[in-house]
Short mmCIF file of C-alpha atoms and ligand atoms in Angstrom, two decimals:
data_model
loop_
_atom_site.label_atom_id
_atom_site.label_comp_id
_atom_site.label_asym_id
_atom_site.label_seq_id
_atom_site.Cartn_x
_atom_site.Cartn_y
_atom_site.Cartn_z
CA MET A 542 25.24 -25.27 -61.57
CA ASN A 543 27.60 -27.33 -63.46
CA GLN A 544 26.93 -30.89 -64.27
CA THR A 545 30.17 -32.19 -64.25
CA GLN A 546 30.88 -30.90 -60.51
CA ILE A 547 27.49 -32.41 -59.18
CA ASP A 548 28.45 -35.80 -61.05
CA GLU A 549 31.83 -35.99 -59.33
CA LEU A 550 30.26 -35.21 -56.07
CA ARG A 551 27.75 -37.57 -56.52
CA ALA A 552 30.37 -40.36 -57.42
CA GLN A 553 31.99 -39.95 -53.93
CA SER A 554 30.87 -42.32 -51.24
CA VAL A 555 29.12 -41.16 -48.14
CA PRO A 556 30.64 -41.85 -45.00
CA ALA A 557 28.63 -43.47 -42.02
CA PHE A 558 27.32 -40.48 -39.91
CA GLN A 559 27.01 -40.12 -36.28
CA HIS A 560 25.64 -37.94 -33.69
CA LEU A 561 27.18 -34.80 -32.66
CA ILE A 562 27.28 -34.48 -28.93
CA ASP A 563 29.28 -32.27 -27.10
CA GLY A 564 31.43 -31.11 -29.92
CA LYS A 565 32.25 -34.91 -30.74
CA HIS A 566 30.91 -37.15 -33.49
CA VAL A 567 29.94 -40.24 -31.32
CA PRO A 568 28.08 -43.47 -32.39
CA ALA A 569 24.46 -44.96 -30.80
CA SER A 570 25.30 -46.04 -26.71
CA ASP A 571 24.24 -49.41 -28.41
CA GLY A 572 26.05 -49.10 -31.73
CA GLN A 573 22.87 -49.65 -33.81
CA VAL A 574 22.85 -47.91 -37.23
CA MET A 575 19.94 -47.08 -39.69
CA ASP A 576 20.50 -47.51 -43.24
CA ILE A 577 19.83 -44.45 -45.43
CA ILE A 578 18.08 -45.51 -48.71
CA SER A 579 18.59 -42.82 -51.34
CA PRO A 580 15.12 -41.95 -53.21
CA ILE A 581 17.11 -41.82 -56.57
CA ASP A 582 17.54 -45.55 -57.32
CA GLY A 583 16.23 -47.17 -53.93
CA GLN A 584 20.02 -48.40 -52.76
CA VAL A 585 21.47 -47.95 -49.46
CA LEU A 586 23.77 -44.78 -49.55
CA THR A 587 25.17 -44.79 -46.06
CA THR A 588 24.21 -45.25 -42.62
CA THR A 589 23.34 -43.17 -39.47
CA ALA A 590 23.45 -43.59 -35.73
CA LYS A 591 20.41 -45.03 -34.55
CA GLY A 592 19.75 -42.90 -31.55
CA THR A 593 18.75 -44.26 -28.07
CA LYS A 594 17.01 -42.39 -25.15
CA THR A 595 20.67 -42.44 -23.60
CA ASP A 596 22.24 -40.57 -26.36
CA MET A 597 19.27 -38.05 -26.54
CA ASP A 598 19.68 -37.26 -22.61
CA ALA A 599 23.63 -36.91 -23.14
CA ALA A 600 22.60 -34.15 -25.92
CA ILE A 601 20.31 -32.50 -23.56
CA ALA A 602 22.67 -32.62 -20.74
CA SER A 603 25.47 -31.44 -23.00
CA ALA A 604 23.45 -28.66 -24.21
CA ARG A 605 21.90 -27.76 -20.55
CA ALA A 606 25.72 -27.52 -19.22
CA ALA A 607 26.90 -25.24 -22.14
CA PHE A 608 23.83 -22.86 -21.53
CA GLU A 609 24.42 -22.57 -17.64
CA ASP A 610 28.22 -21.78 -17.85
CA GLY A 611 27.40 -19.08 -20.40
CA ARG A 612 29.79 -20.36 -23.09
CA TRP A 613 27.57 -18.57 -25.80
CA ALA A 614 24.94 -16.84 -24.02
CA GLY A 615 27.48 -15.07 -22.13
CA GLN A 616 29.73 -13.98 -25.15
CA PRO A 617 29.11 -10.42 -26.16
CA PRO A 618 26.48 -10.12 -28.90
CA ALA A 619 29.44 -8.85 -31.31
CA ALA A 620 31.34 -12.26 -30.77
CA ARG A 621 28.15 -14.29 -31.24
CA LYS A 622 27.39 -12.39 -34.59
CA LYS A 623 30.90 -13.02 -35.68
CA VAL A 624 30.40 -16.68 -35.23
CA MET A 625 27.16 -17.09 -37.12
CA LEU A 626 28.37 -14.79 -39.92
CA LYS A 627 31.09 -17.19 -40.45
CA TRP A 628 28.72 -20.00 -40.44
CA ALA A 629 27.00 -18.64 -43.09
CA ASP A 630 29.86 -18.11 -45.22
CA LEU A 631 30.84 -21.92 -44.68
CA ILE A 632 27.37 -22.89 -45.85
CA GLU A 633 27.71 -20.72 -48.96
CA ALA A 634 31.26 -21.93 -49.66
CA ASN A 635 30.10 -25.41 -49.27
CA ALA A 636 26.91 -24.91 -51.15
CA LEU A 637 27.25 -27.50 -53.85
CA GLU A 638 28.43 -30.23 -51.82
CA LEU A 639 25.73 -29.92 -49.42
CA ALA A 640 23.14 -29.47 -51.83
CA VAL A 641 24.21 -32.84 -53.53
CA LEU A 642 24.44 -34.56 -50.11
CA GLY A 643 20.88 -33.43 -49.42
CA VAL A 644 19.65 -34.49 -52.91
CA ARG A 645 21.26 -37.68 -52.08
CA ASP A 646 18.90 -38.66 -49.13
CA ASN A 647 15.85 -36.63 -49.85
CA GLY A 648 15.39 -36.66 -53.59
CA THR A 649 14.80 -32.88 -54.48
CA GLU A 650 15.63 -31.64 -57.79
CA ILE A 651 18.99 -29.92 -57.47
CA GLY A 652 17.87 -26.78 -59.15
CA MET A 653 15.42 -26.12 -56.33
CA ALA A 654 17.65 -27.86 -53.50
CA LEU A 655 20.59 -25.44 -54.31
CA LYS A 656 18.71 -22.49 -53.72
CA ALA A 657 16.33 -23.45 -51.26
CA GLU A 658 18.88 -25.76 -48.86
CA PRO A 659 22.37 -24.15 -48.67
CA GLY A 660 21.24 -20.76 -50.41
CA SER A 661 18.33 -20.40 -48.20
CA ALA A 662 19.95 -21.54 -45.12
CA ALA A 663 22.99 -19.27 -45.32
CA ALA A 664 20.84 -16.31 -45.67
CA THR A 665 18.76 -17.07 -42.86
CA ILE A 666 21.58 -17.55 -40.60
CA ARG A 667 22.92 -14.39 -41.90
CA TYR A 668 19.93 -12.70 -41.44
CA TYR A 669 19.72 -13.51 -37.35
CA ALA A 670 23.23 -12.96 -37.07
CA GLU A 671 22.75 -9.07 -38.21
CA ALA A 672 19.76 -9.08 -36.21
CA LEU A 673 21.17 -10.26 -32.73
CA ASP A 674 22.71 -7.02 -31.76
CA LYS A 675 19.58 -4.99 -32.50
CA VAL A 676 17.32 -6.49 -30.00
CA TYR A 677 16.53 -4.24 -27.36
CA GLY A 678 15.17 -4.63 -24.22
CA GLU A 679 12.46 -1.93 -22.94
CA VAL A 680 11.80 0.65 -20.45
CA ALA A 681 8.04 1.11 -19.25
CA PRO A 682 6.24 4.08 -19.22
CA THR A 683 5.95 4.01 -15.22
CA SER A 684 5.76 6.77 -12.43
CA SER A 685 8.51 8.76 -11.68
CA ASP A 686 9.25 7.01 -8.19
CA VAL A 687 9.96 3.56 -10.19
CA LEU A 688 11.96 2.04 -13.11
CA GLY A 689 10.23 -0.63 -14.97
CA MET A 690 12.55 -2.86 -17.30
CA ILE A 691 11.62 -5.61 -19.71
CA HIS A 692 14.71 -7.91 -20.33
CA LYS A 693 14.58 -10.33 -23.18
CA GLU A 694 16.66 -13.30 -22.00
CA PRO A 695 17.56 -16.58 -23.73
CA VAL A 696 15.16 -19.37 -23.09
CA GLY A 697 17.66 -22.14 -22.06
CA VAL A 698 17.62 -25.39 -24.22
CA VAL A 699 15.67 -25.57 -27.33
CA GLY A 700 14.64 -28.78 -28.67
CA ALA A 701 14.24 -28.61 -32.86
CA ILE A 702 12.65 -31.38 -34.57
CA ILE A 703 13.06 -31.26 -38.27
CA PRO A 704 11.18 -32.67 -41.31
CA TRP A 705 12.79 -34.29 -44.65
CA ASN A 706 11.46 -32.12 -47.26
CA PHE A 707 13.78 -29.18 -46.78
CA PRO A 708 16.18 -30.32 -43.94
CA MET A 709 18.85 -27.31 -44.05
CA MET A 710 16.26 -24.57 -44.78
CA ILE A 711 13.78 -25.28 -42.12
CA GLY A 712 16.77 -26.20 -39.83
CA ALA A 713 17.96 -22.67 -40.29
CA TRP A 714 14.72 -21.19 -39.59
CA LYS A 715 15.03 -22.56 -36.19
CA LEU A 716 18.70 -22.51 -35.56
CA GLY A 717 19.21 -19.10 -36.72
CA PRO A 718 16.82 -17.17 -34.07
CA ALA A 719 17.60 -19.88 -31.53
CA LEU A 720 21.31 -19.54 -31.47
CA ALA A 721 21.12 -15.84 -32.01
CA MET A 722 19.61 -15.14 -28.99
CA GLY A 723 21.79 -17.02 -26.75
CA ASN A 724 20.26 -20.56 -26.45
CA SER A 725 21.63 -23.99 -26.50
CA VAL A 726 19.91 -26.26 -29.27
CA VAL A 727 19.57 -30.13 -29.70
CA LEU A 728 18.47 -30.86 -33.16
CA LYS A 729 16.57 -34.16 -34.33
CA PRO A 730 16.88 -34.20 -38.00
CA ALA A 731 14.20 -36.50 -39.76
CA GLU A 732 14.74 -40.40 -40.38
CA THR A 733 15.24 -40.26 -44.11
CA ALA A 734 16.83 -36.88 -44.63
CA SER A 735 19.66 -35.83 -41.76
CA LEU A 736 22.71 -36.15 -43.96
CA SER A 737 23.02 -32.24 -45.18
CA LEU A 738 21.91 -30.83 -42.17
CA MET A 739 24.35 -32.93 -39.78
CA ARG A 740 26.92 -31.61 -42.33
CA MET A 741 25.69 -27.99 -41.58
CA CYS A 742 26.03 -28.63 -37.85
CA ASP A 743 29.77 -29.63 -38.36
CA LEU A 744 29.99 -26.15 -39.92
CA ALA A 745 28.73 -24.46 -36.92
CA LEU A 746 31.57 -25.82 -34.90
CA GLU A 747 33.94 -25.11 -37.68
CA ALA A 748 32.79 -21.55 -37.45
CA GLY A 749 33.63 -21.39 -34.02
CA LEU A 750 30.31 -22.22 -32.06
CA PRO A 751 31.62 -23.51 -28.84
CA SER A 752 31.08 -27.43 -28.14
CA GLY A 753 27.69 -28.18 -26.70
CA VAL A 754 25.98 -25.52 -27.86
CA LEU A 755 24.50 -27.24 -30.82
CA ASN A 756 23.86 -30.94 -30.74
CA ALA A 757 22.31 -33.05 -33.08
CA VAL A 758 21.38 -36.86 -32.55
CA THR A 759 19.75 -38.86 -35.62
CA GLY A 760 17.23 -41.51 -35.23
CA GLU A 761 13.69 -42.42 -34.60
CA GLY A 762 10.93 -39.96 -34.02
CA ALA A 763 9.13 -42.23 -31.71
CA VAL A 764 12.53 -42.93 -29.48
CA VAL A 765 14.85 -39.74 -29.69
CA GLY A 766 11.86 -37.42 -30.65
CA GLU A 767 9.83 -38.63 -27.85
CA THR A 768 12.70 -38.15 -25.36
CA LEU A 769 13.41 -34.64 -26.63
CA GLY A 770 9.74 -33.89 -26.12
CA LEU A 771 9.34 -35.62 -22.55
CA SER A 772 12.78 -33.93 -21.15
CA MET A 773 12.14 -31.94 -18.24
CA ASP A 774 15.40 -29.96 -19.14
CA VAL A 775 14.32 -28.54 -22.72
CA ASP A 776 12.82 -25.30 -22.37
CA VAL A 777 11.15 -24.92 -25.82
CA LEU A 778 10.32 -27.36 -28.31
CA VAL A 779 10.06 -25.82 -32.14
CA PHE A 780 8.88 -28.65 -34.77
CA THR A 781 8.06 -28.75 -38.54
CA GLY A 782 6.18 -31.82 -39.78
CA SER A 783 2.83 -33.69 -39.54
CA GLY A 784 -0.19 -32.75 -37.53
CA GLY A 785 -0.20 -36.12 -35.63
CA THR A 786 3.30 -35.57 -34.60
CA GLY A 787 2.71 -32.06 -33.37
CA ARG A 788 -0.34 -33.40 -31.20
CA ARG A 789 2.04 -35.71 -29.68
CA LEU A 790 4.42 -33.04 -28.92
CA MET A 791 1.86 -30.98 -27.10
CA GLU A 792 0.87 -33.95 -25.16
CA TYR A 793 4.61 -34.49 -24.28
CA ALA A 794 4.84 -30.94 -23.02
CA ALA A 795 1.55 -31.60 -21.33
CA ARG A 796 3.09 -34.76 -19.42
CA SER A 797 6.51 -33.32 -18.75
CA ASN A 798 7.43 -29.48 -17.87
CA MET A 799 4.99 -27.65 -19.88
CA LYS A 800 7.47 -26.45 -21.88
CA ARG A 801 6.22 -23.86 -25.00
CA VAL A 802 5.61 -25.99 -28.25
CA TYR A 803 5.55 -24.16 -31.65
CA LEU A 804 4.29 -26.14 -34.62
CA GLU A 805 4.48 -25.63 -38.23
CA LEU A 806 2.33 -28.55 -39.51
CA GLY A 807 0.61 -29.36 -42.94
CA GLY A 808 -1.65 -27.38 -45.36
CA LYS A 809 -4.19 -27.66 -48.10
CA SER A 810 -3.38 -24.45 -49.58
CA PRO A 811 -5.87 -23.10 -52.16
CA ASN A 812 -4.54 -21.30 -55.16
CA ILE A 813 -7.58 -19.28 -56.37
CA ILE A 814 -7.88 -18.42 -60.42
CA PHE A 815 -10.12 -15.51 -61.55
CA ALA A 816 -10.77 -15.20 -64.90
CA ASP A 817 -9.39 -11.56 -64.81
CA ALA A 818 -6.21 -12.78 -63.89
CA PRO A 819 -3.50 -10.67 -65.67
CA ASN A 820 -1.69 -13.46 -67.64
CA LEU A 821 -3.45 -16.90 -67.30
CA ASP A 822 -0.67 -18.69 -69.29
CA GLU A 823 1.65 -17.44 -66.29
CA ALA A 824 -0.68 -18.43 -64.00
CA ALA A 825 -0.96 -21.76 -65.33
CA LYS A 826 2.85 -22.64 -65.13
CA VAL A 827 3.25 -20.84 -61.52
CA ALA A 828 0.27 -23.12 -60.41
CA ALA A 829 1.94 -26.13 -61.92
CA GLY A 830 5.36 -25.28 -60.16
CA GLY A 831 3.45 -24.44 -57.11
CA ILE A 832 2.38 -27.99 -56.45
CA PHE A 833 4.71 -30.06 -58.26
CA ARG A 834 8.49 -28.79 -57.54
CA ASN A 835 9.75 -30.89 -54.97
CA ALA A 836 7.29 -33.64 -55.75
CA GLY A 837 4.82 -31.93 -54.07
CA GLN A 838 6.77 -32.07 -50.76
CA VAL A 839 6.16 -28.68 -49.65
CA CYS A 840 4.11 -27.45 -46.62
CA VAL A 841 3.23 -24.57 -48.37
CA ALA A 842 2.10 -26.33 -51.87
CA GLY A 843 -0.71 -25.04 -53.83
CA SER A 844 -2.47 -28.69 -53.43
CA ARG A 845 -5.82 -27.11 -54.41
CA LEU A 846 -6.82 -25.32 -57.53
CA LEU A 847 -9.93 -23.34 -57.19
CA VAL A 848 -10.99 -21.78 -60.92
CA GLU A 849 -13.61 -19.66 -61.71
CA ALA A 850 -16.23 -21.91 -63.64
CA SER A 851 -16.23 -19.88 -67.09
CA ILE A 852 -12.28 -20.47 -67.52
CA HIS A 853 -12.28 -23.97 -65.94
CA ASP A 854 -11.47 -26.28 -68.88
CA GLU A 855 -9.03 -23.97 -70.67
CA PHE A 856 -7.41 -23.25 -67.37
CA VAL A 857 -7.16 -26.86 -66.30
CA ALA A 858 -5.52 -27.54 -69.83
CA ALA A 859 -3.20 -25.08 -69.62
CA VAL A 860 -1.85 -26.74 -66.05
CA ALA A 861 -1.86 -30.03 -67.42
CA LYS A 862 0.62 -28.87 -70.54
CA ALA A 863 2.44 -27.04 -67.96
CA ALA A 864 2.85 -30.44 -65.83
CA GLU A 865 3.32 -32.58 -68.88
CA GLY A 866 6.47 -30.37 -69.74
CA MET A 867 8.03 -30.64 -66.72
CA ARG A 868 10.97 -33.32 -66.54
CA VAL A 869 10.33 -35.90 -63.70
CA GLY A 870 13.56 -37.97 -62.97
CA ASP A 871 17.05 -38.11 -61.60
CA PRO A 872 17.10 -35.16 -59.32
CA LEU A 873 20.89 -34.71 -59.97
CA LYS A 874 20.50 -33.94 -63.16
CA VAL A 875 20.47 -30.10 -63.76
CA ASP A 876 17.46 -30.28 -66.27
CA THR A 877 15.33 -32.37 -64.31
CA HIS A 878 12.06 -30.06 -62.88
CA ILE A 879 10.75 -32.69 -60.24
CA GLY A 880 12.96 -35.22 -58.41
CA ALA A 881 12.01 -38.26 -56.74
CA VAL A 882 9.66 -38.82 -53.69
CA ASN A 883 11.30 -39.03 -50.24
CA SER A 884 10.36 -42.80 -49.50
CA GLU A 885 8.43 -45.66 -51.22
CA ILE A 886 6.17 -45.53 -48.23
CA GLN A 887 5.30 -41.73 -49.19
CA LEU A 888 4.87 -42.82 -52.71
CA ASN A 889 2.14 -45.49 -51.78
CA ALA A 890 0.51 -43.16 -49.87
CA ASN A 891 0.41 -40.35 -52.39
CA LEU A 892 -0.92 -43.22 -55.05
CA GLY A 893 -3.78 -44.29 -52.41
CA PHE A 894 -4.83 -40.59 -52.69
CA VAL A 895 -5.14 -41.12 -56.15
CA GLU A 896 -7.20 -44.17 -56.01
CA THR A 897 -9.34 -42.52 -53.45
CA ALA A 898 -10.12 -39.54 -55.24
CA LYS A 899 -10.97 -41.49 -58.29
CA SER A 900 -13.52 -43.52 -56.17
CA GLU A 901 -15.26 -40.18 -54.96
CA GLY A 902 -15.94 -39.23 -58.29
CA GLY A 903 -12.55 -37.31 -59.12
CA HIS A 904 -11.24 -37.40 -63.00
CA VAL A 905 -7.47 -37.92 -63.37
CA VAL A 906 -6.63 -35.44 -66.21
CA THR A 907 -3.06 -36.46 -66.12
CA GLY A 908 -0.38 -38.31 -64.28
CA GLY A 909 -1.67 -40.30 -61.31
CA GLU A 910 0.90 -43.15 -61.52
CA ARG A 911 4.23 -44.15 -60.45
CA ILE A 912 7.13 -43.72 -63.29
CA LEU A 913 10.59 -44.68 -63.91
CA LYS A 914 10.31 -47.80 -61.33
CA GLU A 915 13.16 -49.50 -63.68
CA THR A 916 15.57 -47.26 -61.94
CA GLY A 917 14.46 -48.41 -58.49
CA GLY A 918 14.02 -44.80 -57.48
CA TYR A 919 10.42 -43.34 -56.23
CA TYR A 920 8.87 -41.16 -59.16
CA MET A 921 5.61 -39.96 -59.51
CA ALA A 922 3.91 -38.33 -62.38
CA PRO A 923 2.54 -35.22 -61.80
CA THR A 924 -1.19 -35.58 -61.20
CA ILE A 925 -4.29 -33.56 -61.84
CA VAL A 926 -7.51 -34.26 -60.46
CA THR A 927 -10.83 -32.69 -61.60
CA GLY A 928 -14.11 -32.65 -60.29
CA VAL A 929 -13.16 -32.68 -56.66
CA ASP A 930 -15.87 -31.75 -54.32
CA GLN A 931 -14.78 -29.37 -51.49
CA ASN A 932 -15.63 -32.45 -48.86
CA ALA A 933 -13.77 -35.11 -50.91
CA THR A 934 -10.61 -36.57 -49.18
CA LEU A 935 -8.35 -34.94 -51.78
CA ALA A 936 -9.64 -31.45 -50.94
CA GLN A 937 -9.46 -32.11 -46.96
CA LYS A 938 -6.33 -34.25 -46.17
CA GLU A 939 -2.61 -33.02 -47.18
CA VAL A 940 -1.39 -35.51 -49.64
CA PHE A 941 2.53 -33.79 -49.66
CA GLY A 942 2.92 -35.34 -53.16
CA PRO A 943 2.73 -34.19 -56.48
CA VAL A 944 -1.31 -34.27 -56.84
CA LEU A 945 -3.27 -31.35 -57.50
CA GLY A 946 -7.12 -31.13 -56.98
CA VAL A 947 -9.07 -29.02 -58.90
CA THR A 948 -12.68 -27.54 -57.89
CA PRO A 949 -14.85 -24.83 -59.64
CA PHE A 950 -16.32 -21.85 -58.30
CA THR A 951 -18.69 -19.04 -59.74
CA SER A 952 -18.34 -16.19 -57.19
CA ASP A 953 -16.13 -14.37 -54.99
CA ALA A 954 -18.07 -15.35 -51.86
CA GLU A 955 -18.05 -18.95 -52.78
CA ALA A 956 -14.15 -18.90 -53.53
CA ILE A 957 -13.81 -17.75 -49.93
CA GLN A 958 -15.79 -20.27 -48.70
CA ILE A 959 -14.61 -23.27 -50.36
CA ALA A 960 -10.83 -22.06 -49.63
CA ASN A 961 -11.62 -21.91 -45.69
CA SER A 962 -13.39 -25.21 -45.88
CA THR A 963 -10.46 -27.31 -44.38
CA VAL A 964 -8.87 -27.61 -40.72
CA TYR A 965 -5.60 -25.86 -42.27
CA GLY A 966 -4.71 -22.26 -42.90
CA LEU A 967 -0.98 -22.30 -44.20
CA ALA A 968 -0.86 -20.54 -47.27
CA GLY A 969 -2.83 -19.33 -50.37
CA GLY A 970 -2.78 -17.59 -53.74
CA VAL A 971 -5.19 -15.29 -55.73
CA TRP A 972 -4.78 -14.37 -59.61
CA THR A 973 -6.79 -11.46 -60.44
CA SER A 974 -6.17 -7.77 -62.15
CA ASN A 975 -8.96 -6.27 -59.48
CA LEU A 976 -7.25 -4.93 -56.75
CA SER A 977 -10.21 -4.55 -54.49
CA ARG A 978 -10.79 -8.19 -55.01
CA ALA A 979 -7.38 -9.27 -54.56
CA HIS A 980 -7.41 -7.27 -51.19
CA ARG A 981 -10.89 -8.95 -50.32
CA MET A 982 -9.43 -12.21 -50.83
CA ILE A 983 -6.29 -11.83 -48.55
CA ARG A 984 -8.84 -10.54 -45.71
CA GLY A 985 -11.38 -13.43 -46.54
CA VAL A 986 -8.90 -16.37 -46.85
CA ARG A 987 -7.56 -17.57 -43.29
CA THR A 988 -3.99 -18.54 -44.13
CA GLY A 989 -0.44 -17.43 -42.82
CA VAL A 990 0.35 -16.34 -46.27
CA MET A 991 -1.54 -15.01 -49.10
CA HIS A 992 0.11 -14.58 -52.52
CA VAL A 993 -1.36 -12.55 -55.02
CA ASN A 994 -0.39 -13.06 -58.68
CA THR A 995 2.22 -15.38 -57.90
CA TYR A 996 2.80 -18.40 -55.81
CA GLY A 997 5.63 -19.28 -53.49
CA GLY A 998 8.80 -17.15 -52.97
CA PRO A 999 8.53 -15.41 -49.58
CA ASP A 1000 11.99 -14.85 -48.29
CA VAL A 1001 13.36 -14.69 -44.51
CA THR A 1002 12.18 -11.34 -44.01
CA VAL A 1003 8.44 -12.26 -43.63
CA PRO A 1004 6.56 -14.70 -41.45
CA LEU A 1005 5.42 -18.15 -42.33
CA GLY A 1006 3.31 -20.01 -39.90
CA GLY A 1007 -0.20 -21.47 -39.94
CA VAL A 1008 -3.53 -20.58 -38.53
CA GLY A 1009 -5.91 -23.49 -37.39
CA GLN A 1010 -4.41 -26.85 -37.53
CA SER A 1011 -1.60 -25.54 -39.83
CA GLY A 1012 0.24 -24.70 -36.52
CA ASN A 1013 1.39 -21.87 -34.27
CA GLY A 1014 4.34 -19.82 -33.96
CA ALA A 1015 5.71 -18.30 -37.31
CA ASP A 1016 9.29 -18.91 -38.81
CA LYS A 1017 11.29 -16.50 -40.24
CA SER A 1018 11.46 -12.61 -39.82
CA LEU A 1019 12.10 -10.86 -36.61
CA HIS A 1020 9.02 -11.90 -35.22
CA ALA A 1021 10.33 -15.61 -34.87
CA ILE A 1022 12.92 -14.19 -32.36
CA ASP A 1023 10.20 -14.15 -30.07
CA LYS A 1024 9.87 -17.80 -29.82
CA TYR A 1025 13.59 -17.98 -28.47
CA VAL A 1026 13.07 -15.29 -25.54
CA ASN A 1027 11.91 -15.11 -22.02
CA LEU A 1028 10.56 -11.32 -20.97
CA LYS A 1029 11.71 -10.65 -17.64
CA THR A 1030 10.46 -7.60 -15.87
CA ALA A 1031 12.78 -5.80 -13.48
CA TRP A 1032 10.61 -3.58 -11.18
CA ILE A 1033 12.79 -0.97 -9.20
CA LYS A 1034 11.95 1.51 -6.52
CA LEU A 1035 13.85 4.75 -7.06
P1 ADP B 2140 6.28 -36.42 -42.11
O1 ADP B 2140 4.96 -37.36 -42.02
O2 ADP B 2140 6.29 -35.46 -42.62
O3 ADP B 2140 7.59 -37.55 -42.06
P2 ADP B 2140 6.49 -36.42 -39.06
O4 ADP B 2140 5.85 -35.73 -38.49
O5 ADP B 2140 6.28 -37.82 -39.02
O6 ADP B 2140 6.00 -36.06 -40.44
O7 ADP B 2140 7.96 -36.14 -39.12
C1 ADP B 2140 8.72 -34.71 -38.70
C2 ADP B 2140 9.85 -35.23 -37.74
O8 ADP B 2140 9.01 -35.43 -36.43
C3 ADP B 2140 10.84 -36.32 -38.19
O9 ADP B 2140 12.04 -35.51 -37.45
C4 ADP B 2140 10.57 -37.13 -37.24
O10 ADP B 2140 11.52 -38.20 -36.87
C5 ADP B 2140 9.76 -36.57 -35.99
N1 ADP B 2140 8.74 -37.50 -35.33
C6 ADP B 2140 8.18 -38.48 -35.77
N2 ADP B 2140 7.41 -39.14 -34.88
C7 ADP B 2140 7.69 -38.49 -33.52
C8 ADP B 2140 7.35 -38.58 -32.10
N3 ADP B 2140 6.54 -39.55 -31.90
N4 ADP B 2140 7.93 -37.83 -31.26
C9 ADP B 2140 8.72 -36.83 -31.70
N5 ADP B 2140 9.14 -36.83 -32.91
C10 ADP B 2140 8.96 -37.47 -33.76
#
């Protein structure tokens, strides 16, 4: 990463973005646009098309036509693989440009953005490209006078609704397996962070993906997202975002064609620190990184710190020291540890959570306020609140900001009980040198992913998905492919 190159890229003006429909860039049907505000300085960066129902209907129709005529699904797997591998190469070749563009509308610090966005997106697309010609059907163990076969067929048109925290990475988690299996996709990026993902879609076409197989429509969730959710012509809906929107998508499915809906929602993930952790200093630094990187806008963020009572004060002091050592500021500076909060609305919501925590008996050890206001950007100091009761708002509701709540515990059983006391179940961590205890925690804490003596970092080879109100249907790994295929039985009398 080179600061001069980054500065050159940020000096470039960003053109107005349009939809990608049927292989062409097109404006909204009524010509309307939305301002894209950069969280770095609060200034208008560019505009995107403000999609209408007509635009979304056109994108869905294009995806349906592309699927029905087999221009992608009908290609030999080796041909699809070649296109997807080329796409991954193009993402990698343009990584810095994509990362800087993405940071300019979403605010993630560039160090993390470069790795987690184009880096991870390219790896994901490549993983599913390599997997696509290794997905076999099955022959059933029938009696000798019949042949029972199970075919795996693409579902048809996939609608994918993407959030603003990691648009390229999360976009690739859906696009990789969906396109690999031969489906067509209609993508709906988030209002406030769409630019890098839209560029990534252009690169797919440059790599040879036929027109119409991948369409992307920008605009408001309540307009174009709803149209996608209610469509009679979308077969599967995949989503990452808030629980409220997830609930709506299930309603849309029920009110329309009962399409399958897969949701990756929020979390309130417990990071559990035992006194016998192998290295408490390391645990403190990783705990701070696990909640404060990307300003806490990470679905798996370890937002609840459960600390064994005997080390509570010293451990909290170590996490506070680590937090205070993290540089908050311009996300396009290579030495920034924590970038901008994505929007002013989100920043105010974060600050509201801190006020509520205080009114419920919490004590702010560090942070708790907006900083660098003079830049015009949306920055918040990493915040640690102790004395958080397991039933307090800060222990129960997802903030999606750089706010860590600390709760002490005195036994393994109590740690598990507190860990499981929310409606969520996305991620968790445990720090201990005791192997049996680590395994008991893995079994006892209800989550989709449990870290041991680390936090964060699982790659594309393993699933990420929640239990409870954190969602259903994991992204990543070969298991994700199941969401994008139908099983068809052929029963043949011999
Ligand atoms: P967040 O609170 O993280 O922004 P949202 O669930 O509101 O989470 O947003 C995630 C994605 O869902 C965005 O692309 C947004 O436009 C979309 N979205 C929001 N509301 C709706 C809706 N009513 N129908 C469909 N999509 C929506």
